[in-house]
Structure formats: C-alpha cells, structure tokens
Backbone as JSON, one array per atom type, in Angstrom:
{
  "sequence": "XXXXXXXXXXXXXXXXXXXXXXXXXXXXXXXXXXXXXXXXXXXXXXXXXXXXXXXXXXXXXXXXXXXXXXXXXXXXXXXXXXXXXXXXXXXXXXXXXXXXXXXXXXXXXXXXXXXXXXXXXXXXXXXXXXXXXXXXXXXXXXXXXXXXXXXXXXXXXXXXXXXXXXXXXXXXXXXXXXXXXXXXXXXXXXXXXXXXXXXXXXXXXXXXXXXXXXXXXXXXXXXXXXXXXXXXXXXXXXXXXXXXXXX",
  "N": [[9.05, 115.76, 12.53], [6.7, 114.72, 12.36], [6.45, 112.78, 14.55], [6.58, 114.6, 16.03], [4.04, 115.66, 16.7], [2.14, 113.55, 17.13], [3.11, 112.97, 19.56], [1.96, 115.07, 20.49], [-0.59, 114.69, 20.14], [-0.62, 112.72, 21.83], [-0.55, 113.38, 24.4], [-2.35, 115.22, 24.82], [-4.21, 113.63, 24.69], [-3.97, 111.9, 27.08], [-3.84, 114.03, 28.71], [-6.69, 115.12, 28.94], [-8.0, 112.68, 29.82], [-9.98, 111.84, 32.58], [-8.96, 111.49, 36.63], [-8.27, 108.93, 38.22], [-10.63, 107.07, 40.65], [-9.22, 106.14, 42.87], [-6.78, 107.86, 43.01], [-8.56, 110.47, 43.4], [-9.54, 110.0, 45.97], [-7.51, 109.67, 47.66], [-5.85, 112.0, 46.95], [-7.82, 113.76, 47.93], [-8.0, 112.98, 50.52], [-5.28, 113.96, 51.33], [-5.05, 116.51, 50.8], [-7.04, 117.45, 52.76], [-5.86, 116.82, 54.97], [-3.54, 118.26, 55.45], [-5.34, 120.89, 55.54], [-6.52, 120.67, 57.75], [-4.39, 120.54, 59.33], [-3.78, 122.89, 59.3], [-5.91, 124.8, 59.79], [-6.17, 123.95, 63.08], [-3.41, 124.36, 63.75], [-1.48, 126.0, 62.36], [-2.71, 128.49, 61.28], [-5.01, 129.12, 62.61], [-6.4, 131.55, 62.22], [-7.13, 132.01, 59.44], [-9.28, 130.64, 59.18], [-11.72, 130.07, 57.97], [-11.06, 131.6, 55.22], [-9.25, 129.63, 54.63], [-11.18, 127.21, 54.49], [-13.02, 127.92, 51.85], [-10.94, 128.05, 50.14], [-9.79, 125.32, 49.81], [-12.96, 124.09, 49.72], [-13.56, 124.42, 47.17], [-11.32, 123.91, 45.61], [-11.47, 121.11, 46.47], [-13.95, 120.02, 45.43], [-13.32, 120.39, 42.48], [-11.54, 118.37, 41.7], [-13.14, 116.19, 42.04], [-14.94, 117.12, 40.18], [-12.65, 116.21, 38.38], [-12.42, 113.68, 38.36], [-14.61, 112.73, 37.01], [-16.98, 113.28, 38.16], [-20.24, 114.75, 38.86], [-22.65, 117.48, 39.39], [-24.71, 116.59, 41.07], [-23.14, 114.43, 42.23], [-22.08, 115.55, 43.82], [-23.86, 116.36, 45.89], [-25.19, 118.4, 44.99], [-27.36, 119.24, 42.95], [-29.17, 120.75, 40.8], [-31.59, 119.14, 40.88], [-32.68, 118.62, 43.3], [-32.23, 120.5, 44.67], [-34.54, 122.08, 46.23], [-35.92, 119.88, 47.98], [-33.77, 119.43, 49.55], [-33.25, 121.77, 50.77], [-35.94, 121.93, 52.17], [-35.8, 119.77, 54.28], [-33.59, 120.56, 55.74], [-34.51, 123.17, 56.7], [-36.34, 122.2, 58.29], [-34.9, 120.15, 60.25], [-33.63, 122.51, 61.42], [-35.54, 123.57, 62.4], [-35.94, 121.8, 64.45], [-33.52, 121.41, 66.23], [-33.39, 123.63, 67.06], [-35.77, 123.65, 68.65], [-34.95, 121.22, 70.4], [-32.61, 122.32, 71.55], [-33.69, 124.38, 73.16], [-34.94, 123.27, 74.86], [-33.52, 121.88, 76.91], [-31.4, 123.64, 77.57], [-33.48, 125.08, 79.4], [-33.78, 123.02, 81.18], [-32.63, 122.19, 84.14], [-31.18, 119.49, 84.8], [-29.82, 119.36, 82.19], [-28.23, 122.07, 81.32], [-26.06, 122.4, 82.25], [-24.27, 121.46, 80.42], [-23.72, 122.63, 78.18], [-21.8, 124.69, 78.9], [-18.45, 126.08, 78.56], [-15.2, 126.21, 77.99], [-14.03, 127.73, 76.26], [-15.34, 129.51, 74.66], [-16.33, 131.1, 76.55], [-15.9, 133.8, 77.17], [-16.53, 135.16, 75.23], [-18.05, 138.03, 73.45], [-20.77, 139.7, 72.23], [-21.05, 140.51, 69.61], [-18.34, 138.72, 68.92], [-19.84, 136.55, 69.1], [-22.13, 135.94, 67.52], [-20.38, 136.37, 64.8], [-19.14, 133.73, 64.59], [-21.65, 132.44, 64.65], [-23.08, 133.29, 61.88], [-20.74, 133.5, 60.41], [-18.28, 131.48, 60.8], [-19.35, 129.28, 61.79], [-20.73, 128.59, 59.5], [-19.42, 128.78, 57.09], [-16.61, 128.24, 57.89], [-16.86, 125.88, 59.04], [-19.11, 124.0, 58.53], [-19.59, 124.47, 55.58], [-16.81, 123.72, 54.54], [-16.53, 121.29, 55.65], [-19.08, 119.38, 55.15], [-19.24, 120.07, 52.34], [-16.47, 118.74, 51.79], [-16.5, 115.68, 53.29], [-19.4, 114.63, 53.15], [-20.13, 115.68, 50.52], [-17.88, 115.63, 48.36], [-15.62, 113.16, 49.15], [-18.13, 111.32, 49.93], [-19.65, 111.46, 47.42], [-17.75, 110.16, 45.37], [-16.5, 107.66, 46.53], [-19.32, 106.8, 46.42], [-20.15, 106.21, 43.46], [-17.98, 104.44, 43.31], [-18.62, 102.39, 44.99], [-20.89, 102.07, 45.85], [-23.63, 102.94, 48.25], [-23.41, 102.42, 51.05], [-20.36, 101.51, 51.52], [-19.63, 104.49, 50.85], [-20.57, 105.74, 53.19], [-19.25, 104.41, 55.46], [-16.65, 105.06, 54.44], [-16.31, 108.21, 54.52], [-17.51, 108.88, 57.31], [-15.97, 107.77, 58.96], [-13.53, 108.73, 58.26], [-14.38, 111.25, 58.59], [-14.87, 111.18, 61.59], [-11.88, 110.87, 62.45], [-10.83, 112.97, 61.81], [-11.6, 114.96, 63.92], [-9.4, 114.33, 65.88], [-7.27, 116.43, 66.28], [-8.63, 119.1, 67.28], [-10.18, 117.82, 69.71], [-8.28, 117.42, 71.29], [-8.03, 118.92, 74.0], [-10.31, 118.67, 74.86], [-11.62, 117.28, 77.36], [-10.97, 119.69, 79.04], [-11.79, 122.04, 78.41], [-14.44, 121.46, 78.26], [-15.87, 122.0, 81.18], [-18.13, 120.21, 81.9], [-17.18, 117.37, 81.51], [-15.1, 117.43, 82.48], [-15.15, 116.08, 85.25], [-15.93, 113.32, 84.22], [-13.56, 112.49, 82.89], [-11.73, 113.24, 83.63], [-7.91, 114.96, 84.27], [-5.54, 114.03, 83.74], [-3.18, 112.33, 81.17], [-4.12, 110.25, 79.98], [-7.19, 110.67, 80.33], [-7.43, 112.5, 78.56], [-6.57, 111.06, 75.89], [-8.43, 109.0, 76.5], [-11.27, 110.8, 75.72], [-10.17, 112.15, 73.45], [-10.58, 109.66, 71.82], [-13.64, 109.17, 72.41], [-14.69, 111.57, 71.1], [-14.16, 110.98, 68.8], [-15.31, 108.61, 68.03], [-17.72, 109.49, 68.56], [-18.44, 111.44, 66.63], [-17.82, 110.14, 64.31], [-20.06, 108.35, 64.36], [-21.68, 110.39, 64.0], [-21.32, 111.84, 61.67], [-22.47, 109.11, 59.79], [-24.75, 110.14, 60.4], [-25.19, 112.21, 59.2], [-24.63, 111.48, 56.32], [-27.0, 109.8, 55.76], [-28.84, 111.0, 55.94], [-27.77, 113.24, 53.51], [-27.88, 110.82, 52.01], [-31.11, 110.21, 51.89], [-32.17, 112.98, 51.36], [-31.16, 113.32, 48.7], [-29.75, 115.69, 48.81], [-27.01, 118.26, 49.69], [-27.76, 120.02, 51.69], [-28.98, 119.18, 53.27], [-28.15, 117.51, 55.24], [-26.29, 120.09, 55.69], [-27.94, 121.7, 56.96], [-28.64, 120.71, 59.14], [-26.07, 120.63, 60.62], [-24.82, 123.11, 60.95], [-27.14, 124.1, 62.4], [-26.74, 122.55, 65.2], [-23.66, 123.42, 65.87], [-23.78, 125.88, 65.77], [-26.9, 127.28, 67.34], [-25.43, 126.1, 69.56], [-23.21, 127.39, 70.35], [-24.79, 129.52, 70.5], [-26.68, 129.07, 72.61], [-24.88, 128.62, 74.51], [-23.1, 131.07, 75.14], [-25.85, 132.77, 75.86], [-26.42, 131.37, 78.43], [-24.19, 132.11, 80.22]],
  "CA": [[7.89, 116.67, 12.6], [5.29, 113.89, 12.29], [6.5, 112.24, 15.75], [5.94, 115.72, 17.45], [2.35, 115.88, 16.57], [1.69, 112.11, 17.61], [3.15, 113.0, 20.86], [1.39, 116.12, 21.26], [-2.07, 114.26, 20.44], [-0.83, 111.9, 22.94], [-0.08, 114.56, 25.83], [-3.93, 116.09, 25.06], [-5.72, 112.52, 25.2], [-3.7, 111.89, 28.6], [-4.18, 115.44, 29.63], [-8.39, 114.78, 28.76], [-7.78, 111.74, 30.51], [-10.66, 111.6, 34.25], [-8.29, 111.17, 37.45], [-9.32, 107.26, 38.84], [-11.28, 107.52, 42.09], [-8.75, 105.77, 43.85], [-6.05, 109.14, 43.45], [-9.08, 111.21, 43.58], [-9.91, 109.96, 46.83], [-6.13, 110.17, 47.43], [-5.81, 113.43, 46.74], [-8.64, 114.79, 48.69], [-7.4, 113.26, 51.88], [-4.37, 114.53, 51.74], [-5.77, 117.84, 51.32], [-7.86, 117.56, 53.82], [-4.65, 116.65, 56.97], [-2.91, 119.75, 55.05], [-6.65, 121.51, 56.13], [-6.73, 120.27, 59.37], [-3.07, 120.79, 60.78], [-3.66, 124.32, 59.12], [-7.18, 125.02, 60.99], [-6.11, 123.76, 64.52], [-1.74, 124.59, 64.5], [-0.57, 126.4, 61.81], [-3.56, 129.75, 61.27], [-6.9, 129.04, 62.93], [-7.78, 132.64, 62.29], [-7.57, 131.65, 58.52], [-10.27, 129.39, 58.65], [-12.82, 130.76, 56.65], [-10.32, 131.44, 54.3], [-8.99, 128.16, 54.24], [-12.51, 126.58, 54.07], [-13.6, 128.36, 50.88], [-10.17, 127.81, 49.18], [-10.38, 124.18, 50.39], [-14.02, 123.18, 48.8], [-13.31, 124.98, 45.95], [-10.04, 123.14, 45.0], [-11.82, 119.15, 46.59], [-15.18, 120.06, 44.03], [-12.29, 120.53, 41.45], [-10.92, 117.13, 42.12], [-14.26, 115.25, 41.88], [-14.95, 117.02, 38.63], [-11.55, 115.96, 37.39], [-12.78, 112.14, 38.42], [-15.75, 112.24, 36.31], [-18.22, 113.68, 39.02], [-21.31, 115.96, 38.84], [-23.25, 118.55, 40.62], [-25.33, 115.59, 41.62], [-22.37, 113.62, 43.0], [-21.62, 116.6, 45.07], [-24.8, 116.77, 46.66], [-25.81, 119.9, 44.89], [-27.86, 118.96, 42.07], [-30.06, 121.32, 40.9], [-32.82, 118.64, 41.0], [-32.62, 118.14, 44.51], [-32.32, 121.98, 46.69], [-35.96, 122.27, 47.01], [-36.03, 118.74, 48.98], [-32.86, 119.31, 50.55], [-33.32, 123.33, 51.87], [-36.84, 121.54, 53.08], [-34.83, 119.29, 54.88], [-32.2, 121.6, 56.36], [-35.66, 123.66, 57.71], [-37.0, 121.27, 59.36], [-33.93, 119.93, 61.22], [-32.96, 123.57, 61.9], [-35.93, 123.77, 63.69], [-36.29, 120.35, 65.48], [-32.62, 121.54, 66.52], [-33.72, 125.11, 68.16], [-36.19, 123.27, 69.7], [-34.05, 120.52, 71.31], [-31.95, 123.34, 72.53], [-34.46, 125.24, 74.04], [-35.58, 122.64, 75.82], [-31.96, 121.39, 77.35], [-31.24, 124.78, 78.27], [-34.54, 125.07, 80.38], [-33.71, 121.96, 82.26], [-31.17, 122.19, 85.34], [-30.39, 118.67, 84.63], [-29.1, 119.77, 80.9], [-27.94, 122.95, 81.12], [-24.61, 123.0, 82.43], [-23.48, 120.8, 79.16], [-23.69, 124.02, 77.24], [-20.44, 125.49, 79.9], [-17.58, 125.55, 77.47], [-14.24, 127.62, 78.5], [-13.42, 127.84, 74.58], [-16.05, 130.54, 74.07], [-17.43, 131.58, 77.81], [-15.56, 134.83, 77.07], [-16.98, 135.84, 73.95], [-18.88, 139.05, 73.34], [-21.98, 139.26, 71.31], [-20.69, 140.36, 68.13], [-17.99, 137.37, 68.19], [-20.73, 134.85, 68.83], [-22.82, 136.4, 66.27], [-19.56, 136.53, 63.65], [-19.56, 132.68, 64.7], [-23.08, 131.3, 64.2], [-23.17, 134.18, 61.07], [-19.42, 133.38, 59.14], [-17.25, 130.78, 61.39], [-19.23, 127.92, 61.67], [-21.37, 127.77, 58.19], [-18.27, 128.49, 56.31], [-15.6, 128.04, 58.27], [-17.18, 124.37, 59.43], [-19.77, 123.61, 57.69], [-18.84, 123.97, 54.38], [-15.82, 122.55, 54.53], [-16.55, 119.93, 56.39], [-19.89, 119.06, 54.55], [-18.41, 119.74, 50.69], [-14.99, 117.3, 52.21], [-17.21, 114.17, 53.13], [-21.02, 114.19, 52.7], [-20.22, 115.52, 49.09], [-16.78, 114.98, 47.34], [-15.27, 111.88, 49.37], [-19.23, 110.67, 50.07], [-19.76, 110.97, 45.93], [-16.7, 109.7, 44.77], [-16.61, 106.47, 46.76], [-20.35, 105.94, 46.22], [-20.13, 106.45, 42.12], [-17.03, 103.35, 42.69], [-18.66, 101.25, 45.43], [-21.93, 102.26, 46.52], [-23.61, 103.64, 49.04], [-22.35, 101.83, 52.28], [-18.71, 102.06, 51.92], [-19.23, 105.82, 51.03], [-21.06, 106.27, 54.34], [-18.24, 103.87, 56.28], [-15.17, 106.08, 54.55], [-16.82, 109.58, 54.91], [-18.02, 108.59, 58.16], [-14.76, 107.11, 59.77], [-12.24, 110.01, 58.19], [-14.94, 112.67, 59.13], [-14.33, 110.85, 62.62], [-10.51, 110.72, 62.64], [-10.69, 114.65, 61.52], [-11.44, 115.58, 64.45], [-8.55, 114.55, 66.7], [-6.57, 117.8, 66.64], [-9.84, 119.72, 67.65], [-10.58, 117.16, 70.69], [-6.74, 117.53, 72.28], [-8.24, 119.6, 75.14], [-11.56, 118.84, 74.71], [-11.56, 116.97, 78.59], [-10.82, 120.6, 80.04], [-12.55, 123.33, 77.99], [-16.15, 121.26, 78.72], [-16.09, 121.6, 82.28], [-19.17, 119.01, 82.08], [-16.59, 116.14, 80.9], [-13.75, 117.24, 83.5], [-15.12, 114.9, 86.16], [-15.68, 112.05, 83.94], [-12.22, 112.26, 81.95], [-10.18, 114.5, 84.36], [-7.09, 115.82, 83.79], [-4.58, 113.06, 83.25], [-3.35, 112.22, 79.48], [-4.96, 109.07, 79.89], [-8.27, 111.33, 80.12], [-7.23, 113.47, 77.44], [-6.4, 110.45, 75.43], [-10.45, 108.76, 76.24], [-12.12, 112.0, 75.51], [-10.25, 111.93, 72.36], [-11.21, 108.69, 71.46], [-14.7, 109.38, 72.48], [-14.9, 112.36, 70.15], [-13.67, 110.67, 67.53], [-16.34, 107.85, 67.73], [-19.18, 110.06, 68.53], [-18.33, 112.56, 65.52], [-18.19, 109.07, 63.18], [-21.74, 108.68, 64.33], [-22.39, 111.72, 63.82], [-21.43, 111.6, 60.08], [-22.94, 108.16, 59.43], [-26.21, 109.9, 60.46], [-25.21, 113.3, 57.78], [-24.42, 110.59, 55.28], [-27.85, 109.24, 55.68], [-29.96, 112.66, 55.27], [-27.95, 113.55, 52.38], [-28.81, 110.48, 50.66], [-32.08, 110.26, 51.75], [-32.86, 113.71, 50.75], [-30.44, 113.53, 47.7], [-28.93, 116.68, 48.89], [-26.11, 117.9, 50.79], [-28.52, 120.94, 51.59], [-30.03, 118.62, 54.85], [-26.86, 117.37, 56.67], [-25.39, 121.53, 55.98], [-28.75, 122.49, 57.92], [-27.89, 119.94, 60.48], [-24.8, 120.58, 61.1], [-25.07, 124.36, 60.96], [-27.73, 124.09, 63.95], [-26.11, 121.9, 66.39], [-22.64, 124.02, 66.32], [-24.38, 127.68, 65.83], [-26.96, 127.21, 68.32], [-24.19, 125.73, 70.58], [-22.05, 128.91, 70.93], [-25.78, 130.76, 71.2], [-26.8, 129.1, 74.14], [-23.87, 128.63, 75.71], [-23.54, 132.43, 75.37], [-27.12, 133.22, 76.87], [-26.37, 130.42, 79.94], [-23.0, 131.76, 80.79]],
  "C": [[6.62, 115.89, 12.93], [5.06, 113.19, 13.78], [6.1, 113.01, 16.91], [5.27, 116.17, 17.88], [1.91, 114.65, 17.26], [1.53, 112.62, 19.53], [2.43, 114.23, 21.36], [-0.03, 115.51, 21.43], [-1.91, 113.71, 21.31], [-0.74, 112.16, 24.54], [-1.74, 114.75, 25.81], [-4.7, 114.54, 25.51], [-4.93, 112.52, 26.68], [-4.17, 113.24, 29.56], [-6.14, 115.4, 30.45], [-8.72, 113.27, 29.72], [-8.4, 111.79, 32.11], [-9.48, 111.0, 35.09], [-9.58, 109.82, 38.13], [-9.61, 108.05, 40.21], [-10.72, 107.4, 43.07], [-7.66, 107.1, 44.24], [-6.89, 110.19, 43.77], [-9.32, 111.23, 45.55], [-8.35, 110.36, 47.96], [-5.54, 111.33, 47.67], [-6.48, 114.1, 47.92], [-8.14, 114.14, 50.19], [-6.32, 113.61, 52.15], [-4.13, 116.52, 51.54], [-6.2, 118.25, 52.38], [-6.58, 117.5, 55.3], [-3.91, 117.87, 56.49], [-3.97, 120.86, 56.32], [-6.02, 121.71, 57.51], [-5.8, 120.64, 60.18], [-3.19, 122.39, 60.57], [-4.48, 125.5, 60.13], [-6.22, 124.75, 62.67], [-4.35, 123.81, 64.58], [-1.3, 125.84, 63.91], [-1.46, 128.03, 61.59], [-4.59, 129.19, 61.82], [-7.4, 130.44, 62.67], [-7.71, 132.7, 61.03], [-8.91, 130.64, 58.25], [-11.7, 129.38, 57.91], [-12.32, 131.13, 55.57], [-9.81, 130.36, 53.2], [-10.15, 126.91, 53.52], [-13.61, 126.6, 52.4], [-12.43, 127.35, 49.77], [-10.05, 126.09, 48.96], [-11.53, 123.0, 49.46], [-14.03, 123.16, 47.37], [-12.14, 123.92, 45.23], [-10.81, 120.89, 45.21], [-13.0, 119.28, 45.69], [-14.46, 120.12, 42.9], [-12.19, 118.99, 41.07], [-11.91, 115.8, 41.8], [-14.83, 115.68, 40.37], [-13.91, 116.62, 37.75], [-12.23, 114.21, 37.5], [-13.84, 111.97, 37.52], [-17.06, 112.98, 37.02], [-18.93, 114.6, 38.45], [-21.49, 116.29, 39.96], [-23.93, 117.35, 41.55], [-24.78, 114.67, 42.69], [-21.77, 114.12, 44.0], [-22.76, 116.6, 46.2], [-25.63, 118.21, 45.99], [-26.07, 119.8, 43.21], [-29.1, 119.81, 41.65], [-31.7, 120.72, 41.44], [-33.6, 118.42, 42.23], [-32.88, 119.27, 45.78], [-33.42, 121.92, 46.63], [-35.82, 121.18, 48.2], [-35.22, 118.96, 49.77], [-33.43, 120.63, 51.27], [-34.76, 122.68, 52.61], [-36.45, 121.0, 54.73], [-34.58, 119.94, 55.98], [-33.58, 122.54, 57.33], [-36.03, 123.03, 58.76], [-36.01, 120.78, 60.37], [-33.23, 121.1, 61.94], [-34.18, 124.07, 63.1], [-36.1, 122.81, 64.95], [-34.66, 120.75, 66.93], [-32.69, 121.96, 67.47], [-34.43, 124.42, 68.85], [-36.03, 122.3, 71.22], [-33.21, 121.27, 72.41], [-32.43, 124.13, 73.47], [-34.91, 124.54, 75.35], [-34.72, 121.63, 77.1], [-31.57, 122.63, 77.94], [-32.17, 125.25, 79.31], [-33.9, 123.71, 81.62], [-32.4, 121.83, 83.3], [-30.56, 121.23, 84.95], [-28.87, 118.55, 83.48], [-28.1, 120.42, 80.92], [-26.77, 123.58, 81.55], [-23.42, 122.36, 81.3], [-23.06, 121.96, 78.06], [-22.16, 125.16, 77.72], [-19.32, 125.0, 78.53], [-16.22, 126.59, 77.57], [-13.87, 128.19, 76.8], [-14.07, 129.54, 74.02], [-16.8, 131.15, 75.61], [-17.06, 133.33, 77.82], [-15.71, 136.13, 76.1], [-17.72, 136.9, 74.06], [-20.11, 138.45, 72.66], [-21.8, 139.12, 70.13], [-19.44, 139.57, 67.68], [-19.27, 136.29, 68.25], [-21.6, 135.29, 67.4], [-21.68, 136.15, 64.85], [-19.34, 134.48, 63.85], [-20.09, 131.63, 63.85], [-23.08, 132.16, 62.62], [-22.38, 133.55, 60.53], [-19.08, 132.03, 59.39], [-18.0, 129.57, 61.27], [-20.25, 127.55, 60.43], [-20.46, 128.03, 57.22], [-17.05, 128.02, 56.81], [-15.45, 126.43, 58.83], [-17.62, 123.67, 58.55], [-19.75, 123.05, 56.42], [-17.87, 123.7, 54.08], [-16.34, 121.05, 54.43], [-18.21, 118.63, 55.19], [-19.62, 118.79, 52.67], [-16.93, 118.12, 50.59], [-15.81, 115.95, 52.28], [-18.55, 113.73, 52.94], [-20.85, 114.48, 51.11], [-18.94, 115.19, 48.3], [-16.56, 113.83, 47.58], [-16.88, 110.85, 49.53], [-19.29, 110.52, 47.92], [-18.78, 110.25, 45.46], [-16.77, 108.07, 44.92], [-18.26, 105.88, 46.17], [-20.14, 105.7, 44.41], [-18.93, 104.79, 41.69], [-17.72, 101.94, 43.68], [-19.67, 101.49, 46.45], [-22.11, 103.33, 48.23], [-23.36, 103.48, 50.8], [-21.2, 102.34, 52.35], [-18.91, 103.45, 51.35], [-19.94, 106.51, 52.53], [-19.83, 105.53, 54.93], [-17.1, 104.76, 55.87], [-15.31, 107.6, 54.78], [-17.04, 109.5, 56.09], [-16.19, 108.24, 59.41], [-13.31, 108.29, 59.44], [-12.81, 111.09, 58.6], [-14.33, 112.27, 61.01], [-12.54, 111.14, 63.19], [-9.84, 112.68, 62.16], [-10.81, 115.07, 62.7], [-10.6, 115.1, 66.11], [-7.96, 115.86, 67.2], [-7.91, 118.21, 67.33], [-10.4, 119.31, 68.96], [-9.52, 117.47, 71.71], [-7.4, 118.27, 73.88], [-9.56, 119.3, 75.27], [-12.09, 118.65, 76.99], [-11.82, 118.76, 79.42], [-11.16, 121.53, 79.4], [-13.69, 122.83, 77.98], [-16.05, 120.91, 80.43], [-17.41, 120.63, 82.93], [-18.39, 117.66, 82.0], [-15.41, 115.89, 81.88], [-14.23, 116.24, 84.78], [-15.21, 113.37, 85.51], [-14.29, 111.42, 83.37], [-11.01, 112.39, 82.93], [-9.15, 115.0, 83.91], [-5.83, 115.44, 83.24], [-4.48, 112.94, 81.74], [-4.26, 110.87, 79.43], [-6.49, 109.24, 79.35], [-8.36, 111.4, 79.12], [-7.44, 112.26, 76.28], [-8.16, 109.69, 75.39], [-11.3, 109.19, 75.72], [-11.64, 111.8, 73.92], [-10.9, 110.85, 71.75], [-12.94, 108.86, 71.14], [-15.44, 110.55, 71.47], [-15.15, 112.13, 68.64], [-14.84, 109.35, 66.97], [-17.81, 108.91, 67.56], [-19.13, 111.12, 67.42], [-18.51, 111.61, 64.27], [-19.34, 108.78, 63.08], [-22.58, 109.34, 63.83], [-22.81, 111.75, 62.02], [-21.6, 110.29, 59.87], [-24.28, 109.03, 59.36], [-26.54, 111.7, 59.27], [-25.35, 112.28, 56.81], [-25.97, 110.19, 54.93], [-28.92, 110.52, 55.17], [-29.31, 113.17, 54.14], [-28.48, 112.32, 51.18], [-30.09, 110.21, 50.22], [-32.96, 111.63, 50.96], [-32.08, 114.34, 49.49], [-29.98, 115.05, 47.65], [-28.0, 117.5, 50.24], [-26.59, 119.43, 51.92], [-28.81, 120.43, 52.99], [-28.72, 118.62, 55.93], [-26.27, 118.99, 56.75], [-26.5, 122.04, 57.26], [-28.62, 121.98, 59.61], [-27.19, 120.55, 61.39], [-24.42, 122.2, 61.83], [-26.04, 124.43, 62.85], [-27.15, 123.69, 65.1], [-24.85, 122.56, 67.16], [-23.06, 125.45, 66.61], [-25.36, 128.1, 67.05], [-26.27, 126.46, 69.95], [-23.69, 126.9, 71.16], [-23.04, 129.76, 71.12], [-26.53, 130.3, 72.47], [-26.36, 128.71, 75.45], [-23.66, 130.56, 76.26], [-24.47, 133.18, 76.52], [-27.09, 132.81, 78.49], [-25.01, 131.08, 80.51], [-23.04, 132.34, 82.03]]
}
C-alpha cells in the first residue's frame, strides 16, 4: 500500500516535471514538417484551420518548457510598443507598394499566375482570413515566438535569431517548388529546367532566412511579436492587393 503512494507521488513530481528546451524545441519542429506537408500536399484548403490548431498546441509546448507570455512575444507589457510598431511598418509597407506599382520598371514583379485569377471577394478573404491567420500567425507564433523564445531563454539572443531564422528559411521549400513559373518575372532568369526550379528554390529559401533574421530583430527590438505580425501581414496582403489591381 505504502509503495503505491511513493510511486504515485513519484508519477505527479515527474508529471509537474517542465519539458527541457532541447525536446521542446524537438517537438515543435516536428510539428511544424507535419504543418507544412499538410499546408502545401495533404489539405491546403485547411489552412486556417490548421494554423489556429497549430499555434495553439506550439504555445502549449513552450508553456510546458517553462515559458511565458513574454517568451512568446505577447507580453502584456509590450502590445502598446509592438501594435506601434506593426503601424508604422504597415504603413511604410503600403507606401513602398504604391510606389513599385506606379513605376513601369517595378510593376510587372507583382504578375503572379497563383492568384491572377482571383475575384475580389477571394483576394479580400486572403488579405482579411488567409494570410493573417492562415500565414501569419502560424508562421509568426512557430518562430519569432515559440522556437525564437525557447532557444533565446537557453542560449540567447543570436542563436535564437540563427535557428528561427534558418528553419523559417528551410519552411519554405514546399511553397517555392514552382515558384520559377507562377512569377512570370523570375521565368527568364530561372526558366523552366529543374535545375531552375532547383535555384529559385534555393533562392527562396535564403531570401525568406533573411527575411526572418530581419522579423527576429523587430520582435526583439520592440519586445513584441506584434511588429514582425504587422510586417509580415503587409508584405503578403498587400501583395495579392496589388497584384489584383495590376492584373
């Protein structure tokens, strides 16, 4: 009787027991290639679905490690600075765009066969649902806040910009596979060969690591994950709106 209590206290302290950072981290990327083959093979018209169920379960994961709201990016102390943020780059954004779309030189980068067919009320369901949940937050909760907190909380804030930064990169292979021939701006430099296909990927995959080195940096500058969502949100949302308008 006395041995079956021992072992039960010893089930609850293990149970109470924080997951280390190293399975946490662990964990969430193998969530995340689940995600990913799910998004781009297995449902893409789940993906707002997927995206919710997704952050929900990798914010889980970082509170089982020990994490806070803070280590998420979403610290109460912090949305004023960040939604500032996220303003300001949402408009620096529109305005970049506006001004790329005016220019002949620009304005055929915006051609995109992926979406040239769209109505109004898909682009609108889009910039509206698809890409601030269905991208965004994913993508922003996955490495500017769970895998970005996690690593920084074990080994600063470098290597959580180099591993957020380099798996946000390597995420978006699937997503690139065609990329060469649905930007008819890229089909003369890549062409049509796998070789292409194969560059373009590559090239995606660096310039998207960039990309998130330079989220990584606005959330920790503005200690919230509030700036890189406004970011990120702009660049893809007005994307599909003035490709739309130009087509």
């Amino acid at each position: 009787m006395s041995r079956k209590k021992v072992g039960s206290a010893g089930d609850a302290v293990r149970a109470s027991r924080p997951m280390s950072t190293g399975a946490a981290v662990g964990f969430t990327v193998a969530v995340l290639v689940i995600a990913n083959v799910v998004n781009n093979r297995w449902a893409p018209g789940f993906g707002v679905l997927t995206a919710v169920v997704v952050s929900v379960l990798l914010l889980g994961v970082l509170f089982r490690a020990g994490g806070t709201w803070a280590d998420a990016g979403m610290g109460a102390a912090t949305l004023k600075r960040g939604a500032l943020w996220a303003v300001v780059l949402i408009g620096l954004v529109g305005v970049g765009y506006a001004v790329a779309a005016l220019l002949p030189v620009t304005r055929g980068l915006f051609a995109d066969e992926r979406y040239g067919g769209l109505t109004g009320g898909q682009v609108a369901l889009r910039v509206l649902v698809v890409v601030p949940v269905g991208t965004v937050l994913l993508e922003e909760v996955a490495f500017r806040g769970v895998l970005y907190g996690l690593v920084r909380r074990a080994r600063g804030a470098v290597w959580a910009t180099g591993v957020s930064s380099g798996l946000f990169g390597v995420w978006h292979v699937l997503p690139s596979l065609g990329l060469a021939v649905d930007k008819p701006a890229l089909t003369p430099l890549f062409g049509r060969s796998v070789a292409g296909a194969v560059i373009a990927v590559v090239a995606a995959v660096l310039f998207t690591g960039a990309a998130g080195v330079l989220f990584c940096e606005l959330r920790r500058r503005s200690g919230s994950l509030l700036a890189p969502m406004g970011l990120h949100w702009a660049v893809n949302a007005f994307g599909y709106l003035v490709g739309f308008l130009l087509r």
